[in-house]
PDB file of C-alpha atoms in Angstrom:
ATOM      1  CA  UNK A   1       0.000   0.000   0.000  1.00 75.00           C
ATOM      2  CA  UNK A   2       1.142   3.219  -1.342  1.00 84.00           C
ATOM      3  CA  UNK A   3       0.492   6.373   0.888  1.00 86.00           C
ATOM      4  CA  UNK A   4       0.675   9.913  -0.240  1.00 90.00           C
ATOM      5  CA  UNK A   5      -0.116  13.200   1.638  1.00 90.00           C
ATOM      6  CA  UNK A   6      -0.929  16.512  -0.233  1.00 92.00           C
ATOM      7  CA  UNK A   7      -0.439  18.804   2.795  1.00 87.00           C
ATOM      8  CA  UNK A   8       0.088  23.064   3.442  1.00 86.00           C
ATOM      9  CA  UNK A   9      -1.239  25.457   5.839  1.00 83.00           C
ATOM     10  CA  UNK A  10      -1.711  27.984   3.485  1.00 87.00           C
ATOM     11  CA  UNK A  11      -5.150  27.956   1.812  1.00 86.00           C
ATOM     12  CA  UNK A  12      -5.459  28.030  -2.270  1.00 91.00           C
ATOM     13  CA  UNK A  13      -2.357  26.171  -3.392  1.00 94.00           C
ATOM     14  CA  UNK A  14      -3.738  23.954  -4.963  1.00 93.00           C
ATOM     15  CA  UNK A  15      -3.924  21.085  -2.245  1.00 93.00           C
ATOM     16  CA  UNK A  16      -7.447  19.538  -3.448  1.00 94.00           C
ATOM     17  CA  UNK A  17      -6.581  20.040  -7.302  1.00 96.00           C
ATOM     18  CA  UNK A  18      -3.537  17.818  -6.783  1.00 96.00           C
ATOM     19  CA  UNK A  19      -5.415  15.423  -4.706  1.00 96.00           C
ATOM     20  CA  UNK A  20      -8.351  15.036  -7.490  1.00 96.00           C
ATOM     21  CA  UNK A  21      -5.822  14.527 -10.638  1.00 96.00           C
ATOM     22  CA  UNK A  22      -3.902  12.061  -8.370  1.00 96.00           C
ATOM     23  CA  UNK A  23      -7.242  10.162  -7.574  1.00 95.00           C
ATOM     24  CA  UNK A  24      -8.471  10.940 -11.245  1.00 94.00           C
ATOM     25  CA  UNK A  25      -5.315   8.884 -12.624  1.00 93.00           C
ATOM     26  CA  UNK A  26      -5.500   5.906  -9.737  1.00 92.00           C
ATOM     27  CA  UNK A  27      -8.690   5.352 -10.491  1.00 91.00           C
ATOM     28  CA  UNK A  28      -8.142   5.155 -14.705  1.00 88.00           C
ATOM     29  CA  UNK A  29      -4.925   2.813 -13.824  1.00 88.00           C
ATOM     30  CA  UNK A  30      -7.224   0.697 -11.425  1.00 87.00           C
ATOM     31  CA  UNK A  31      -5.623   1.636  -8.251  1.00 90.00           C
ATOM     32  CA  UNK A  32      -7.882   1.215  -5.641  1.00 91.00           C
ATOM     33  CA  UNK A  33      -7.265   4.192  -3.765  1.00 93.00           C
ATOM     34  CA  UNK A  34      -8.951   5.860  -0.534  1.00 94.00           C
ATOM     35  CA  UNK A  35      -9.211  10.038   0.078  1.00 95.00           C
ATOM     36  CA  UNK A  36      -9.136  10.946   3.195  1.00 93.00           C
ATOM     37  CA  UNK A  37     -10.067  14.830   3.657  1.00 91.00           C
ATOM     38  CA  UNK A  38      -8.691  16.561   6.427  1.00 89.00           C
ATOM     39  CA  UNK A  39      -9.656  19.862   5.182  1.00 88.00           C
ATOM     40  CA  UNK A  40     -11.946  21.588   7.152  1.00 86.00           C
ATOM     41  CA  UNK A  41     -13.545  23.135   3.773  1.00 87.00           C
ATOM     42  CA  UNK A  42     -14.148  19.387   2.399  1.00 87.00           C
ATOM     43  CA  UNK A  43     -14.037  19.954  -1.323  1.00 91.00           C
ATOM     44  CA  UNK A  44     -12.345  16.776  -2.155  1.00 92.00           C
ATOM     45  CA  UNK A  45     -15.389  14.660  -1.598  1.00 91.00           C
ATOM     46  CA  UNK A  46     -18.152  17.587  -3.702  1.00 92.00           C
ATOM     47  CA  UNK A  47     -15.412  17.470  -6.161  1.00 94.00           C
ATOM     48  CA  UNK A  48     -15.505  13.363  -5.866  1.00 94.00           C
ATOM     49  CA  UNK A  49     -19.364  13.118  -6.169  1.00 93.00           C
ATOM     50  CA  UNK A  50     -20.133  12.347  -2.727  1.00 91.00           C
ATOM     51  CA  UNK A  51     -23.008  13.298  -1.468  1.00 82.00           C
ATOM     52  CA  UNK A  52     -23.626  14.107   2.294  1.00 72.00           C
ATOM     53  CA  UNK A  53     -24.500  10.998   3.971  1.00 79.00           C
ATOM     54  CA  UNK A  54     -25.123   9.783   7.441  1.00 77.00           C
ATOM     55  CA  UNK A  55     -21.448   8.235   8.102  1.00 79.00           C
ATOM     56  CA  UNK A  56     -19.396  10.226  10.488  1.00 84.00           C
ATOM     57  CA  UNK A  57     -16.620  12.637   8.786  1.00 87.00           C
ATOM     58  CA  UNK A  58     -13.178  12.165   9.335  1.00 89.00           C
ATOM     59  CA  UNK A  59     -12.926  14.899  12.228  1.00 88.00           C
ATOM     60  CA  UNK A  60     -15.428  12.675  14.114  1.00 89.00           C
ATOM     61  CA  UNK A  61     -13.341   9.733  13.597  1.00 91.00           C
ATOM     62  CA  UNK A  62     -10.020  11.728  15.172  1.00 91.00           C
ATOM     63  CA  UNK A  63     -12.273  12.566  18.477  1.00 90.00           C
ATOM     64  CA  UNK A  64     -12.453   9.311  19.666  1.00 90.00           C
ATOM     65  CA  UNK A  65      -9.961   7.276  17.451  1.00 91.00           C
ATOM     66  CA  UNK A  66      -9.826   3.993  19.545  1.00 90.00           C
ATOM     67  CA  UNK A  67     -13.706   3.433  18.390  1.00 90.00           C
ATOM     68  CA  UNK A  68     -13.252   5.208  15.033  1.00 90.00           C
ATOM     69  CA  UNK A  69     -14.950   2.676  12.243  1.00 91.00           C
ATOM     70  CA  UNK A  70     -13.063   4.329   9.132  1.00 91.00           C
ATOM     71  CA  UNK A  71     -14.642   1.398   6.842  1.00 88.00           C
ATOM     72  CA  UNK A  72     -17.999   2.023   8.215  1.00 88.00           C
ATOM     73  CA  UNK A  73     -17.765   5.565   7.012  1.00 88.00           C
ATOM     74  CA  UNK A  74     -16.492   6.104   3.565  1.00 91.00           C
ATOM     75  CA  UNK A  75     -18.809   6.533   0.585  1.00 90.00           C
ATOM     76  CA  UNK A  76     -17.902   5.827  -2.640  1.00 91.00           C
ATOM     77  CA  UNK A  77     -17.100   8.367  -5.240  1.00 93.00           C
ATOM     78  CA  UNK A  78     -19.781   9.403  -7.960  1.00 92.00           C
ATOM     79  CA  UNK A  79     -16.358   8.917 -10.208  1.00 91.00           C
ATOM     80  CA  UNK A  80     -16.248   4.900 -10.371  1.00 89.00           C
ATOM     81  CA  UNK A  81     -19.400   4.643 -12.005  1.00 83.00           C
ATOM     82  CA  UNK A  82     -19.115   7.856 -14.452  1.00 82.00           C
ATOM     83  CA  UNK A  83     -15.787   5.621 -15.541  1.00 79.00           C
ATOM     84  CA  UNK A  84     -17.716   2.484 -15.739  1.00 74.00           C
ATOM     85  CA  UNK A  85     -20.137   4.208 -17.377  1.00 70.00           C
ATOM     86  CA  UNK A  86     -17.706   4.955 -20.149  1.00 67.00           C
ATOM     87  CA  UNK A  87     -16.081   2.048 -20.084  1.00 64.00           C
ATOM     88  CA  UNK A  88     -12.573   2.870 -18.512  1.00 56.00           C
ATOM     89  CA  UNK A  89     -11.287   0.005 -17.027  1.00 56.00           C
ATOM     90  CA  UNK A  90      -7.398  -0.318 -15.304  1.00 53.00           C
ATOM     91  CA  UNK A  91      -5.888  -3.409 -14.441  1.00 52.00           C
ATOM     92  CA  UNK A  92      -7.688  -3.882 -10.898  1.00 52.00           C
ATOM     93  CA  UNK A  93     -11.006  -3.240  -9.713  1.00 63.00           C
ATOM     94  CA  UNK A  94     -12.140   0.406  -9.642  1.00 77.00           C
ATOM     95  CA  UNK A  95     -11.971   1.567  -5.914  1.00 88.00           C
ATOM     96  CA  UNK A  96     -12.579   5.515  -5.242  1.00 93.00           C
ATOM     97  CA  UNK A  97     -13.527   5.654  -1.707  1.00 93.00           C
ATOM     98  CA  UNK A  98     -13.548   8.886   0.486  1.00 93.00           C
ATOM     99  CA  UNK A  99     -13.460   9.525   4.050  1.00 91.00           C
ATOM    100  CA  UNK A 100     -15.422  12.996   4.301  1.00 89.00           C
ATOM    101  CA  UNK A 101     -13.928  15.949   5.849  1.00 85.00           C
ATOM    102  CA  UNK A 102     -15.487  18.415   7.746  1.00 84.00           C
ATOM    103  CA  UNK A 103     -15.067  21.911   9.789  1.00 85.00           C
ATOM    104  CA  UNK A 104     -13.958  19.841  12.785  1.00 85.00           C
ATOM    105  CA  UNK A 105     -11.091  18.846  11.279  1.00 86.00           C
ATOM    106  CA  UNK A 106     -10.194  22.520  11.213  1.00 83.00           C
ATOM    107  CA  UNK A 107      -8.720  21.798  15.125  1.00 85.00           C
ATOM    108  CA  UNK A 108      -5.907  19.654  13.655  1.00 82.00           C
ATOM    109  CA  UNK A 109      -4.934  22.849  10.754  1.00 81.00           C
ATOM    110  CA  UNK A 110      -1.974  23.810  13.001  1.00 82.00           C
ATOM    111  CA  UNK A 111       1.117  23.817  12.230  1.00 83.00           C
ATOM    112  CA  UNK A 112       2.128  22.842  16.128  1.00 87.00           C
ATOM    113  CA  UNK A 113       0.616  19.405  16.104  1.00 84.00           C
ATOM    114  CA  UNK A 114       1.329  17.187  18.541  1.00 88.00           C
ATOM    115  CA  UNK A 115       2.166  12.970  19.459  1.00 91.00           C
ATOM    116  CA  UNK A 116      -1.212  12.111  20.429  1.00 90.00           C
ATOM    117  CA  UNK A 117      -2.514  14.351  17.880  1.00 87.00           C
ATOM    118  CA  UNK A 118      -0.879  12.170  15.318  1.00 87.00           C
ATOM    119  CA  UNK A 119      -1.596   8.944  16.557  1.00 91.00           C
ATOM    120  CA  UNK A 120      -4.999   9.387  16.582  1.00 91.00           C
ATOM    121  CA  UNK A 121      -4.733   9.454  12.612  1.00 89.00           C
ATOM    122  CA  UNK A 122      -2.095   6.630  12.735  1.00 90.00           C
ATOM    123  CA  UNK A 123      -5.143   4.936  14.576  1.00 92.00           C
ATOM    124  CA  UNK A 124      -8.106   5.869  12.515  1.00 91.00           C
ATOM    125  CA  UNK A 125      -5.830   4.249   9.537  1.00 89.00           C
ATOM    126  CA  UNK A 126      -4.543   1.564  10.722  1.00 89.00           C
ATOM    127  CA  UNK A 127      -7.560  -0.960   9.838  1.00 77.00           C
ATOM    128  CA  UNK A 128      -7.009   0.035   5.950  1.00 81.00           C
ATOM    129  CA  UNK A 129      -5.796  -2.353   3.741  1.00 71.00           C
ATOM    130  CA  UNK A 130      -4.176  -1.790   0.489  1.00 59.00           C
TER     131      UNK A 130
END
């Protein structure tokens, strides 16, 4: 399992962009690939097609990590079946899966995180499987 982080504090350079194209291309290659939106603005998952749901977002998740259900609470991008809709297929199965973001999140935008602040995302991910 491949993991890649598109991270900056400052707003508007192009964080979300980067993060759709690199989805955009897993997703024709067949990668199954998870987004995980940290962003307390949460435009990775309009941009992805997801529509607001009742699974918890990811800043939920962080709060209480040890009984965080990340599975349980990722919806599947509108993307996978526009592209099997058009026939795109890559060499695995097609896998777009987000974990929504939310303005919760916005608690961890600091640039002075700290230990238990991390593992608390180390924990939320640890049950995903590539």
């Amino acid at each position: 399992m491949q993991v890649v982080s598109i991270s900056s504090l400052k707003g508007g350079v192009g964080k979300t962009s980067v993060t759709l194209g690199l989805a955009s291309a897993a997703l024709a290659a067949g990668i199954p690939t998870l987004v995980v939106d940290l962003d307390p603005h949460a435009d990775a998952p309009t941009g992805l097609g997801v529509r607001p749901s009742r699974q918890s977002d990811t800043g939920q998740l962080l709060k209480n990590p040890r009984r965080a259900d990340l599975a349980a609470n990722v919806a599947s991008s509108a993307w996978v079946a526009a592209a099997s809709a058009r026939q795109e297929h890559g060499p695995g199965r097609q896998v777009l899966d987000v974990a929504v973001g939310s303005a919760y999140t916005g608690i961890y935008d600091r640039p002075d995180l700290r230990r238990r602040d991390l593992f608390r995302l180390t924990k939320v991910l640890s049950d995903v499987t590539g």
